[in-house]
Amino acid sequence: MHKKILIAALILGMVLTACGPAVQEQTTQEIPTEQPTQLAATESTQATTEPTQAATVPDTIKIGFVAPLTTANALMGWSMQQGAQLAAQEINDAGGINGVPLELIIEDNSNTADVAVNAINRVLSENPVALILGSTSAQTLAMEPIILENTLPTIIMGSSPSLTDQGNPWVFATRADDGFAATAAVKFAVEDLGAKKVGIFHAAEEFGTSVAPIIISALAEYGLEPAAVVSAPSTDKDYSAQLLELQAADVDVILVWVLPAPGILLARQMKQLGMDTPVVANPVFGLSQVLVLMTPEELAGIYSMTDCVPSQSTDEKILAFVQAYKDRTGTTPDLFGALSYDSVKLFADVITQVGTDLAAIQAGLFAVTGWPGVCHNYSFDAKGRGGYDISTVDISTGTLKVVGTVSK
Amino acid sequence: MGRYGRYIPWIILGCTILLFPLRTSNYYLQIACLAGIYIILIIGYDFILGWAGLLSLSHAAFYGIGAYTSALLSVNFSIPFWVTLPAAAIVAGLFGLVVGFPTLRLRGHYLALGTLAFGEIVVLVLMRWRAVTRGVDGVTGIVPASFGLFVFDNNKSYYYLLIFFILILAIFARRIHQSRFGRALIAIRTAEVTAEVSGIDTNRIKLLAFILSAVYAGIAGSLYAYLFRYISPETFGLHQSITILTMLLIGGGGSIGGSVLGAILLSFLPEWLRFLKDYYLLLYGVGIVLMMAFMPDGVIGLAKKIISKIKFRLPLRRNV
């Protein structure tokens, strides 16, 4: 009997003790790999740095990065990772932040809240000075108490207004929030497409149901009432009942607020039912992974709201980013690639000015006004919201063609 | 080994567990806390799968019911931890009774399907009944657990709180296993008809085991809510039930040691594999398949095999 316990104790002991040194091992491993870059960087750009200052400078400045790199949203996470890594590479090629190389601590959140919390704790064990979250709203909400506890300046890429409404002064949102996007979608549908009888199709989950009333009140400002409001859970595969209801109501524009996979199915089933009603949708159709899955017939008549279309810009700096992203990945950057590129660059800029003190970085972000990124010009309000413009794009040609932009 | 030699492994084990938080990072402590919650879940699940031999896929739902009961009571009515925890256990137990009563008449695949449906219903209700559950946004603002003036608001203190609950629940489970009820469960698992003709009220025993496992899940759910202080429906879906099932199968059903080892191993394994970056979940999956293939009785089964080999080679001193 007690041998059995001994074995169990040994196994458990091995399991538990394996946890302790792991962190130390990783930190010791880092030093040899990072030192050459750091030395090269300091030699080339910061030759005049005073010795006293150099003594307190850390080996690297670490920025945490947690995104869905596996499971359902992996393609989105991939874009985010590419954008962030491109920015970090450019910063380090130019000599780092005040001569100190930037290091991204990248972890996967597996698209679930538990793993997201493990991932953020894993990142925190490396002592980052800033954090970028490419997570959905539920995961971000799960991580917010940890961010508050560790007073870590954090940029999030979720668009739900509830994320910045938590009163957490360390959270900064770079995307235009869903309420703003919905109002802009209504404006485009009524003013540009001349909609009179608007139909609404939204996901039956939180992000869809919370947007529906915003759309309805925005329509009311034009003296309009929706002709039909239908919804479907994102797990459904057949939307013909909802589409036939919209068809029966004889709508002239459909406002759509759904997730990527249902968006594709919806466009496909509309064509199968012979519906050619124009669609104005949330940013789903602005994502490159959605566009590659659609045929030209399905794309016809669809407009999508999107935070930005870097490839359509005339700004040289933005076009240089598009080219660098293409050279790196072979694809055109979508809004998530652009947003995470901006997030890394913005942090680097703030840290260059104020140093690595967490409170100083937070104050530095609040002080940002009109910082020119590739996706937006950023300024953060008291709640930490920073995305102030949204574009409407025509996707019928298979590429994103900007047809209008609304700014707050 | 002297007279007290047999306690040495226990002392080593106890010291390792108690001293673990002192020499580790918050990251590993968080995983250890989650593993602790899984231990309670798996010990509970073992009552129905390991002991009664019934395959239920709704365990995550009871876990979720416990978590939501505690969280909502705490957030809406500011009720303290020591009240919401038993409340979570009772509510989960009542759901266990209501669900178990009809579904336990089913057997094998049909029972798995019936409980699967219940699990899905619970997640859908948690997602859709926004007025009460707050929908997919989840519940935030759960007040930390406290005992008198001491607040369990960090992972280190919570770790010890969890050890306290694991000890109580494991000892209780052990007592149950050794009781007449425990033997009745084994009889049902081995041959249900024989058990019935031997005078065991199999329906009643199965229902009791089901309720008991739901109560354990409710307690685990409550502890989960107070650990993360944020809960959302996605955590309690089918994938969670499968994780629980895998943990028990890997650890080895029918023993508390197996439940503990399975929960710890599968909580730490994916995190250890993180250094593999993009491929870590792939390796994790391969690892599970290999363990299933080469350790059909779980880690504990393998340990038993090794022990019997050692015994064969070295005759035990007490036998001399």
XYZ file of C-alpha atoms in Angstrom:
728
model
C 0.000 0.000 0.000
C 2.620 2.537 1.036
C 4.709 1.769 -2.061
C 1.730 2.830 -4.083
C 1.612 6.105 -2.217
C 5.366 6.502 -2.654
C 5.016 6.169 -6.424
C 2.109 8.603 -6.428
C 4.135 10.985 -4.268
C 7.097 10.746 -6.609
C 4.993 11.384 -9.695
C 3.239 14.302 -8.018
C 6.524 15.606 -6.684
C 8.016 15.512 -10.156
C 5.006 17.277 -11.573
C 5.098 20.005 -8.939
C 8.840 20.570 -8.782
C 9.058 20.732 -12.567
C 7.090 23.960 -12.302
C 9.563 25.878 -10.188
C 12.759 26.026 -12.193
C 11.016 26.274 -15.576
C 10.721 30.037 -15.317
C 14.349 30.405 -14.298
C 15.515 28.192 -17.125
C 13.715 30.322 -19.644
C 15.193 33.542 -18.330
C 18.699 32.130 -18.362
C 18.182 30.855 -21.880
C 17.112 34.266 -23.045
C 20.254 36.099 -22.107
C 22.687 34.524 -24.585
C 20.248 34.813 -27.489
C 19.327 38.412 -26.763
C 22.733 39.780 -25.899
C 24.240 39.967 -29.385
C 21.271 41.921 -30.746
C 21.366 44.219 -27.794
C 25.073 44.822 -28.150
C 24.756 45.451 -31.855
C 21.909 47.843 -31.246
C 23.678 49.759 -28.507
C 26.868 50.008 -30.524
C 25.233 51.290 -33.649
C 22.757 53.787 -32.305
C 23.410 54.512 -28.681
C 27.179 54.846 -28.625
C 26.840 57.990 -26.555
C 24.729 56.427 -23.789
C 26.200 57.188 -20.401
C 27.583 54.184 -18.531
C 25.386 54.841 -15.455
C 22.284 54.792 -17.606
C 23.391 51.673 -19.446
C 23.716 49.831 -16.160
C 19.997 50.246 -15.374
C 18.774 49.526 -18.903
C 17.088 46.096 -19.165
C 18.266 43.528 -21.719
C 15.037 43.821 -23.658
C 11.781 45.709 -23.391
C 9.052 43.107 -23.352
C 5.538 43.529 -24.703
C 3.063 40.710 -24.077
C 0.831 39.554 -26.910
C -2.104 37.179 -26.330
C -4.264 36.203 -29.310
C -6.286 33.253 -30.659
C -3.452 31.479 -32.511
C -5.278 28.125 -32.525
C -8.943 26.952 -32.819
C -11.854 28.815 -34.425
C -10.376 32.326 -34.737
C -6.859 31.200 -35.660
C -6.843 33.041 -38.996
C -7.676 36.285 -37.231
C -4.959 35.570 -34.672
C -2.496 34.860 -37.469
C -3.060 38.309 -39.002
C -2.612 39.895 -35.588
C 0.608 38.011 -34.929
C 2.048 38.918 -38.344
C 1.261 42.603 -37.852
C 2.785 42.678 -34.376
C 5.911 40.787 -35.418
C 6.409 43.039 -38.437
C 6.245 46.116 -36.201
C 8.679 44.593 -33.679
C 11.086 43.654 -36.474
C 11.011 47.179 -37.917
C 11.600 48.700 -34.485
C 14.538 46.384 -33.771
C 16.045 46.919 -37.232
C 16.005 50.636 -36.488
C 17.868 50.103 -33.211
C 15.130 49.188 -30.761
C 13.491 51.473 -28.220
C 16.149 53.952 -27.071
C 18.698 51.323 -28.042
C 17.046 48.473 -26.178
C 15.626 45.671 -28.337
C 11.896 45.061 -28.201
C 10.790 41.513 -27.475
C 7.264 40.217 -28.037
C 6.075 37.527 -25.612
C 3.505 35.759 -27.786
C 0.991 33.315 -26.267
C -2.118 31.558 -27.537
C -5.466 31.943 -25.750
C -7.086 28.908 -27.481
C -10.234 31.036 -27.766
C -11.340 30.158 -24.205
C -11.360 32.207 -21.018
C -9.428 29.690 -18.846
C -6.566 29.387 -21.303
C -6.590 33.160 -21.834
C -6.032 33.647 -18.088
C -3.217 31.068 -18.095
C -1.706 32.794 -21.118
C -1.758 36.232 -19.505
C -0.169 34.832 -16.336
C 2.479 33.135 -18.457
C 3.169 36.479 -20.155
C 3.238 38.294 -16.794
C 5.923 35.934 -15.474
C 8.245 37.512 -18.064
C 7.660 41.026 -16.639
C 6.343 42.829 -19.703
C 5.804 46.598 -19.619
C 2.766 46.499 -21.900
C 0.231 44.036 -23.240
C -1.725 43.585 -26.467
C -4.858 41.415 -26.465
C -6.355 40.042 -29.649
C -9.122 38.272 -27.775
C -12.915 38.174 -27.914
C -14.905 40.163 -25.394
C -15.521 37.247 -22.972
C -11.810 36.417 -22.787
C -10.853 40.064 -22.449
C -13.325 40.465 -19.588
C -11.788 37.411 -17.889
C -8.344 39.005 -18.154
C -9.333 42.539 -17.096
C -9.089 41.931 -13.303
C -5.537 40.600 -13.798
C -4.633 43.659 -15.880
C -6.009 45.921 -13.132
C -4.187 43.993 -10.404
C -0.874 44.182 -12.252
C -1.451 47.773 -13.484
C -0.314 46.798 -16.944
C -1.037 49.193 -19.840
C -3.054 47.092 -22.285
C -4.318 47.633 -25.813
C -7.315 45.487 -26.776
C -8.713 44.677 -30.200
C -12.274 43.804 -29.168
C -15.005 46.139 -30.406
C -17.723 45.614 -27.774
C -18.340 48.851 -25.813
C -18.644 46.768 -22.608
C -14.863 46.226 -22.592
C -14.067 49.876 -21.961
C -17.134 50.378 -19.746
C -15.590 48.335 -16.925
C -13.870 51.422 -15.558
C -10.440 49.811 -15.892
C -7.984 52.696 -16.484
C -5.316 50.335 -17.891
C -7.366 49.170 -20.885
C -7.185 51.020 -24.193
C -9.331 50.073 -27.202
C -8.007 50.760 -30.679
C -11.078 49.760 -32.670
C -14.153 51.808 -33.403
C -16.802 50.343 -31.090
C -19.804 48.444 -32.439
C -22.324 51.180 -31.600
C -20.407 53.699 -33.695
C -20.047 51.217 -36.566
C -23.786 50.440 -36.492
C -24.734 54.124 -36.675
C -22.333 54.588 -39.590
C -23.867 51.557 -41.350
C -27.353 53.063 -41.059
C -26.096 56.404 -42.359
C -24.608 54.710 -45.426
C -27.717 52.588 -46.066
C -30.082 55.566 -45.921
C -27.998 58.385 -47.375
C -25.970 56.548 -50.016
C -28.164 53.583 -50.935
C -31.448 55.471 -50.459
C -32.969 52.789 -48.257
C -36.661 53.182 -47.389
C -37.531 49.699 -46.128
C -34.630 48.404 -44.081
C -34.383 44.804 -42.903
C -32.102 43.800 -39.999
C -30.415 40.416 -39.701
C -28.325 39.984 -36.571
C -26.576 37.179 -34.698
C -28.631 35.948 -31.741
C -25.638 36.345 -29.435
C -24.690 39.303 -27.269
C -22.777 41.258 -29.886
C -25.669 41.044 -32.354
C -28.537 41.597 -29.931
C -26.840 44.631 -28.383
C -26.365 46.254 -31.790
C -29.964 45.776 -33.012
C -31.464 48.532 -30.771
C -28.684 50.917 -31.821
C -29.547 50.319 -35.480
C -33.250 50.828 -34.769
C -32.696 54.133 -32.954
C -30.325 55.309 -35.691
C -33.053 54.542 -38.260
C -35.543 56.505 -36.155
C -33.406 59.614 -36.632
C -34.171 59.361 -40.335
C -37.851 58.813 -39.515
C -37.631 55.155 -40.523
C -38.712 51.944 -38.855
C -37.197 48.566 -39.742
C -39.482 46.606 -42.092
C -38.338 43.316 -40.530
C -35.922 42.288 -37.771
C -34.695 38.681 -37.831
C -31.947 36.856 -35.969
C -30.235 33.465 -35.945
C -27.719 31.797 -33.635
C -24.222 31.634 -35.078
C -24.313 27.848 -34.847
C -27.187 27.650 -37.377
C -26.352 26.699 -40.935
C -29.639 27.420 -42.698
C -31.008 30.953 -42.813
C -33.683 30.478 -45.478
C -36.595 31.076 -43.047
C -35.141 34.412 -41.955
C -34.231 35.402 -45.521
C -37.720 34.560 -46.820
C -39.190 36.725 -44.064
C -37.006 39.623 -45.216
C -37.996 38.932 -48.820
C -41.696 38.904 -47.886
C -41.270 42.289 -46.173
C -39.928 43.572 -49.510
C -36.879 45.236 -47.935
C -34.577 47.337 -50.110
C -31.437 47.100 -47.907
C -30.459 44.484 -45.310
C -28.267 45.503 -42.374
C -26.303 42.461 -41.253
C -24.453 41.989 -37.933
C -22.957 38.474 -37.799
C -19.763 36.424 -37.297
C -17.520 35.466 -40.265
C -18.812 31.930 -40.977
C -22.539 32.850 -40.831
C -21.776 35.903 -42.986
C -20.456 33.703 -45.783
C -23.414 31.299 -45.521
C -25.869 34.185 -45.506
C -24.431 35.692 -48.707
C -24.485 32.250 -50.370
C -28.072 31.485 -49.397
C -29.267 34.920 -50.525
C -27.983 34.205 -54.012
C -29.537 30.718 -53.943
C -32.901 32.323 -53.135
C -32.421 34.821 -55.945
C -32.221 37.810 -53.614
C -30.123 40.684 -54.912
C -30.964 43.136 -52.128
C -27.898 45.191 -51.127
C -26.327 44.209 -47.797
C -24.529 46.552 -45.378
C -22.666 44.443 -42.844
C -20.412 44.708 -39.792
C -16.626 44.315 -40.369
C -16.873 40.563 -41.215
C -16.588 41.121 -44.945
C -13.533 43.285 -44.461
C -11.508 40.248 -43.357
C -9.261 38.646 -45.945
C -10.059 35.118 -44.720
C -13.760 35.719 -45.463
C -13.216 37.141 -48.936
C -11.151 34.184 -50.170
C -14.030 31.840 -49.335
C -16.585 33.691 -51.449
C -17.383 33.542 -55.176
C -17.825 36.725 -57.298
C -21.631 36.164 -57.466
C -21.864 35.992 -53.682
C -19.814 39.156 -53.289
C -22.092 41.254 -55.491
C -24.059 43.924 -53.681
C -22.317 43.555 -50.329
C -20.957 46.539 -48.421
C -19.045 46.078 -45.202
C -18.057 48.445 -42.434
C -14.377 48.168 -41.577
C -11.921 49.999 -39.360
C -9.480 50.565 -42.161
C -8.294 49.407 -45.581
C -4.554 50.085 -45.558
C -4.082 48.880 -49.144
C -6.446 51.608 -50.468
C -4.565 54.397 -48.757
C -2.677 57.115 -50.629
C -0.421 57.800 -47.638
C 3.145 56.676 -48.420
C 3.796 55.490 -44.878
C 0.728 53.252 -44.920
C 1.573 51.895 -48.380
C 5.079 51.095 -47.145
C 3.475 49.056 -44.364
C 1.243 47.234 -46.880
C 4.287 46.380 -48.990
C 6.324 45.204 -45.985
C 3.401 43.056 -44.816
C 3.016 41.576 -48.290
C 6.736 40.821 -48.490
C 6.564 39.092 -45.136
C 3.339 37.116 -45.473
C 2.397 37.108 -49.146
C -1.048 38.562 -48.313
C -2.617 42.007 -48.085
C -3.007 43.166 -44.489
C -6.549 43.181 -43.082
C -7.730 45.360 -40.230
C -6.361 43.044 -37.526
C -2.893 42.944 -39.068
C -2.963 46.744 -39.257
C -4.349 47.195 -35.717
C -1.754 45.016 -34.034
C 1.021 46.661 -36.084
C -0.262 50.018 -34.823
C -0.506 48.772 -31.239
C 3.147 47.685 -31.118
C 4.329 50.892 -32.813
C 2.208 53.045 -30.514
C 3.583 51.357 -27.390
C 7.126 51.681 -28.714
C 6.580 55.380 -29.391
C 5.163 56.039 -25.930
C 7.922 54.015 -24.222
C 10.568 55.916 -26.219
C 9.197 59.138 -24.775
C 8.352 58.216 -21.185
C 10.453 55.124 -20.359
C 9.318 51.787 -19.010
C 7.461 52.889 -15.876
C 3.942 51.412 -16.105
C 2.125 54.487 -14.794
C 4.123 56.703 -17.142
C 3.145 54.531 -20.120
C -0.507 54.731 -19.061
C -0.295 58.522 -18.799
C 1.556 58.583 -22.111
C -1.287 56.693 -23.828
C -3.912 59.043 -22.394
C -1.821 61.967 -23.646
C -1.725 60.621 -27.210
C -3.569 62.940 -29.610
C -4.013 62.157 -33.276
C -1.157 59.624 -33.320
C -0.997 58.587 -36.977
C -1.239 54.823 -37.331
C -1.903 52.741 -40.444
C -5.474 51.969 -39.352
C -6.630 55.052 -37.440
C -5.350 58.318 -36.078
C -5.437 57.530 -32.370
C -6.482 59.692 -29.427
C -7.825 58.035 -26.280
C -10.767 59.450 -24.332
C -11.264 59.091 -20.561
C -12.650 55.555 -21.026
C -9.642 54.553 -23.097
C -11.455 54.413 -26.450
C -9.274 55.310 -29.383
C -10.838 54.275 -32.712
C -12.596 57.289 -34.193
C -13.262 56.504 -37.812
C -14.870 53.750 -39.792
C -15.058 53.122 -43.517
C -17.669 51.557 -45.711
C -16.223 49.258 -48.355
C -17.681 47.771 -51.509
C -16.456 44.176 -51.773
C -18.146 43.197 -55.056
C -14.836 43.041 -56.930
C -13.258 40.734 -54.351
C -11.055 43.524 -53.016
C -12.007 46.230 -50.554
C -12.996 49.475 -52.290
C -13.625 52.346 -49.895
C -16.868 54.163 -50.729
C -17.204 56.335 -47.651
C -15.635 57.134 -44.279
C -17.294 58.417 -41.130
C -15.370 60.057 -38.287
C -16.559 60.766 -34.775
C 11.962 1.436 7.316
C 10.965 1.687 10.916
C 7.588 1.577 12.472
C 6.646 4.973 11.116
C 8.365 4.388 7.772
C 5.094 4.049 5.986
C 4.285 7.661 6.741
C 7.415 8.989 5.012
C 5.897 9.137 1.499
C 2.871 10.937 2.923
C 5.113 13.489 4.631
C 7.128 14.088 1.441
C 3.906 14.472 -0.513
C 2.366 16.813 2.070
C 5.469 19.008 2.264
C 5.739 19.228 -1.533
C 2.143 20.337 -1.813
C 2.292 22.783 1.089
C 5.600 24.359 0.063
C 4.775 24.526 -3.644
C 3.435 28.132 -3.609
C 6.564 29.425 -1.883
C 8.914 28.673 -4.730
C 6.856 29.145 -7.843
C 5.538 31.902 -10.065
C 1.998 33.229 -10.072
C 1.584 31.603 -13.474
C 2.134 28.066 -12.161
C 0.143 28.871 -9.054
C -2.852 29.818 -11.192
C -2.594 26.528 -13.107
C -2.222 24.661 -9.800
C -5.408 26.329 -8.527
C -7.286 25.380 -11.684
C -5.901 21.848 -11.332
C -7.230 21.819 -7.757
C -10.699 22.687 -8.988
C -10.441 19.948 -11.595
C -9.455 17.483 -8.854
C -12.780 18.133 -7.092
C -14.655 17.854 -10.391
C -12.973 14.583 -11.319
C -13.416 13.016 -7.870
C -17.129 13.808 -8.266
C -17.264 12.504 -11.833
C -15.568 9.305 -10.679
C -18.712 8.420 -8.685
C -20.703 7.978 -11.882
C -18.093 6.922 -14.436
C -15.408 5.170 -12.379
C -17.648 3.593 -9.743
C -21.091 3.156 -11.272
C -19.783 2.793 -14.838
C -22.262 5.314 -16.288
C -21.093 7.586 -19.118
C -22.522 11.049 -18.540
C -21.608 14.058 -20.672
C -23.338 16.715 -18.595
C -20.788 17.154 -15.842
C -19.669 20.566 -17.154
C -23.285 21.724 -16.955
C -23.447 21.046 -13.194
C -20.069 22.752 -12.899
C -21.575 25.755 -14.684
C -24.742 25.703 -12.576
C -22.585 25.809 -9.434
C -20.440 28.632 -10.799
C -23.435 30.722 -11.865
C -25.333 30.116 -8.611
C -22.398 31.384 -6.560
C -21.524 34.232 -8.901
C -25.057 35.568 -9.252
C -25.761 35.337 -5.518
C -22.506 37.151 -4.817
C -22.956 39.871 -7.448
C -26.698 40.516 -7.126
C -27.224 40.069 -3.400
C -23.698 40.463 -1.947
C -24.064 37.100 -0.206
C -20.731 35.869 1.250
C -18.736 32.901 -0.022
C -19.572 30.587 2.881
C -23.267 30.814 1.972
C -23.000 30.804 -1.811
C -20.747 27.720 -1.813
C -23.308 25.426 -0.100
C -26.024 27.097 -2.181
C -24.133 26.145 -5.338
C -23.798 22.566 -4.065
C -27.527 22.352 -3.274
C -28.711 23.891 -6.555
C -26.383 21.644 -8.579
C -27.572 18.648 -6.535
C -31.222 19.531 -7.207
C -30.521 19.753 -10.925
C -28.767 16.404 -10.589
C -31.949 14.958 -9.096
C -34.206 16.471 -11.759
C -31.957 15.402 -14.642
C -30.874 12.087 -13.194
C -34.396 10.868 -12.474
C -35.466 10.505 -16.124
C -32.084 10.057 -17.832
C -30.740 7.287 -15.580
C -33.423 5.011 -17.002
C -31.353 5.171 -20.170
C -28.280 3.027 -20.646
C -24.978 3.182 -22.512
C -25.024 5.435 -25.575
C -28.522 6.641 -24.826
C -27.519 7.909 -21.412
C -24.535 9.684 -22.966
C -26.833 11.322 -25.533
C -29.474 12.316 -22.972
C -26.924 13.943 -20.679
C -25.207 15.561 -23.674
C -28.505 17.237 -24.558
C -28.897 18.528 -21.011
C -25.382 19.965 -21.110
C -26.130 21.808 -24.343
C -29.425 23.153 -22.964
C -27.671 24.577 -19.908
C -25.055 26.379 -22.031
C -27.750 27.785 -24.337
C -29.778 29.019 -21.360
C -26.674 30.632 -19.856
C -26.014 32.362 -23.175
C -29.559 33.475 -23.945
C -31.299 34.228 -20.665
C -29.648 37.616 -20.542
C -31.878 39.084 -17.829
C -30.551 36.590 -15.300
C -27.261 35.167 -16.575
C -26.038 38.332 -18.392
C -25.590 36.383 -21.628
C -22.282 35.722 -23.349
C -20.742 38.752 -21.652
C -20.562 36.645 -18.492
C -20.658 37.735 -14.859
C -18.029 40.134 -13.503
C -17.501 41.700 -10.105
C -17.614 38.575 -7.925
C -16.534 39.580 -4.410
C -13.475 37.535 -3.293
C -13.990 34.750 -0.747
C -13.087 35.681 2.835
C -12.841 34.064 6.247
C -13.360 36.611 8.994
C -11.100 39.484 8.052
C -8.850 37.319 5.890
C -9.580 37.737 2.178
C -8.634 35.033 -0.329
C -7.873 37.524 -3.079
C -4.627 36.100 -4.430
C -3.659 32.754 -5.879
C -1.394 31.853 -2.972
C -4.066 32.041 -0.287
C -6.643 30.536 -2.623
C -4.339 27.573 -3.217
C -4.467 26.707 0.498
C -8.242 27.216 0.570
C -8.510 24.733 -2.292
C -6.302 22.198 -0.488
C -8.675 22.431 2.466
C -11.688 21.663 0.268
C -9.898 18.934 -1.685
C -8.910 17.188 1.564
C -12.446 17.280 2.972
C -14.056 16.164 -0.283
C -11.455 13.460 -0.945
C -11.827 12.026 2.556
C -15.609 12.108 2.192
C -15.349 10.363 -1.184
C -13.073 7.717 0.324
C -15.562 7.056 3.128
C -18.324 6.718 0.542
C -16.258 4.308 -1.551
C -15.709 2.091 1.484
C -19.364 2.146 2.541
C -22.205 -0.155 1.589
C -23.188 2.446 -0.999
C -19.718 2.259 -2.578
C -19.870 -1.514 -2.795
C -23.340 -1.271 -4.316
C -21.915 1.036 -7.010
C -19.201 -1.503 -7.836
C -21.847 -4.203 -8.037
C -23.865 -2.099 -10.490
C -20.790 -1.415 -12.603
C -19.814 -5.088 -12.686
C -23.253 -6.564 -13.382
C -26.352 -4.458 -12.985
C -28.819 -7.326 -13.217
C -26.930 -9.380 -10.642
C -26.849 -6.360 -8.345
C -30.586 -5.947 -8.719
C -31.374 -9.574 -7.884
C -29.039 -9.285 -4.890
C -31.432 -6.765 -3.431
C -29.741 -3.520 -4.455
C -32.152 -0.773 -5.500
C -30.074 0.054 -8.560
C -32.162 3.047 -9.691
C -31.925 4.668 -6.289
C -28.185 4.009 -5.966
C -27.465 5.317 -9.460
C -29.536 8.431 -8.815
C -27.718 9.045 -5.523
C -24.346 8.696 -7.256
C -25.501 11.118 -9.948
C -26.663 13.678 -7.364
C -23.447 13.271 -5.401
C -21.369 13.913 -8.492
C -23.496 16.972 -9.318
C -22.913 18.308 -5.783
C -19.152 17.913 -6.207
C -19.379 19.683 -9.563
C -21.421 22.474 -7.961
C -18.760 23.003 -5.305
C -16.029 22.976 -7.955
C -18.013 25.504 -9.996
C -18.394 27.801 -7.022
C -14.652 27.596 -6.306
C -13.981 28.319 -9.985
C -16.141 31.457 -9.852
C -14.251 32.751 -6.800
C -10.861 31.920 -8.323
C -11.382 33.777 -11.618
C -13.966 36.239 -10.297
C -15.362 36.264 -13.820
C -17.383 33.525 -15.517
C -18.846 33.137 -19.006
C -20.987 30.374 -20.554
C -18.396 29.130 -23.071
C -16.370 27.612 -20.205
C -19.114 25.098 -19.407
C -19.749 23.611 -22.842
C -19.316 20.114 -24.221
C -15.551 20.576 -24.607
C -15.346 20.943 -20.823
C -17.277 17.697 -20.270
C -14.875 15.988 -22.660
C -11.892 17.453 -20.805
C -13.303 16.073 -17.548
C -13.865 12.662 -19.146
C -10.326 12.640 -20.578
C -8.811 13.608 -17.234
C -10.515 10.723 -15.487
C -9.593 8.224 -18.214
C -5.966 9.376 -18.259
C -5.699 9.394 -14.471
C -7.540 6.113 -14.063
C -11.114 5.697 -12.922
C -12.248 4.113 -9.670
C -9.656 5.695 -7.398
C -9.061 9.077 -5.833
C -5.363 8.896 -6.713
C -6.272 8.472 -10.377
C -8.624 11.461 -10.273
C -5.941 13.624 -8.678
C -3.178 12.586 -11.072
C -5.382 12.955 -14.155
C -6.509 16.437 -13.149
C -2.977 17.619 -12.385
C -1.374 16.051 -15.444
C -3.865 17.393 -17.975
C -3.927 20.862 -16.406
C -0.165 21.235 -16.624
C 0.538 19.343 -19.848
C -0.794 21.911 -22.375
C 1.001 24.699 -20.505
C 4.298 22.792 -20.471
C 3.964 22.298 -24.205
C 3.555 26.042 -24.872
C 7.234 26.293 -25.881
C 6.269 24.382 -29.037
C 4.321 27.500 -30.111
C 1.906 26.775 -32.975
C 2.136 23.009 -32.563
C 1.484 22.679 -28.852
C -2.155 21.599 -29.092
C -1.228 19.062 -31.770
C 1.403 17.507 -29.492
C -1.042 17.614 -26.601
C -3.545 15.623 -28.661
C -0.915 13.107 -29.732
C 0.170 12.753 -26.102
C -3.375 11.951 -25.021
C -3.795 9.359 -27.771
C -0.512 7.701 -26.747
C -1.483 7.674 -23.089
C -4.842 6.121 -23.955
C -3.136 3.497 -26.088
C -0.360 2.532 -23.674
C -2.044 3.184 -20.352
C -5.560 1.762 -20.724
C -6.013 1.874 -16.946
C -4.664 5.376 -16.675
C -1.606 6.681 -14.874
C -2.698 5.024 -11.663
C -3.093 1.673 -13.454
C 0.441 1.974 -14.791
C 1.737 2.878 -11.325
C 0.024 -0.209 -9.897
C 1.642 -2.387 -12.553
C 5.086 -0.992 -11.747
C 4.498 -1.533 -8.038
C 3.479 -5.145 -8.548
C 6.693 -5.696 -10.544
C 8.799 -4.147 -7.769
C 6.986 -6.313 -5.253
C 7.747 -9.378 -7.339
C 11.471 -8.613 -7.431
C 11.977 -7.481 -3.852
C 9.986 -9.393 -1.293
C 8.553 -6.889 1.156
C 10.162 -6.785 4.548
C 6.893 -7.200 6.377
C 6.334 -10.499 4.565
C 9.604 -11.906 5.859
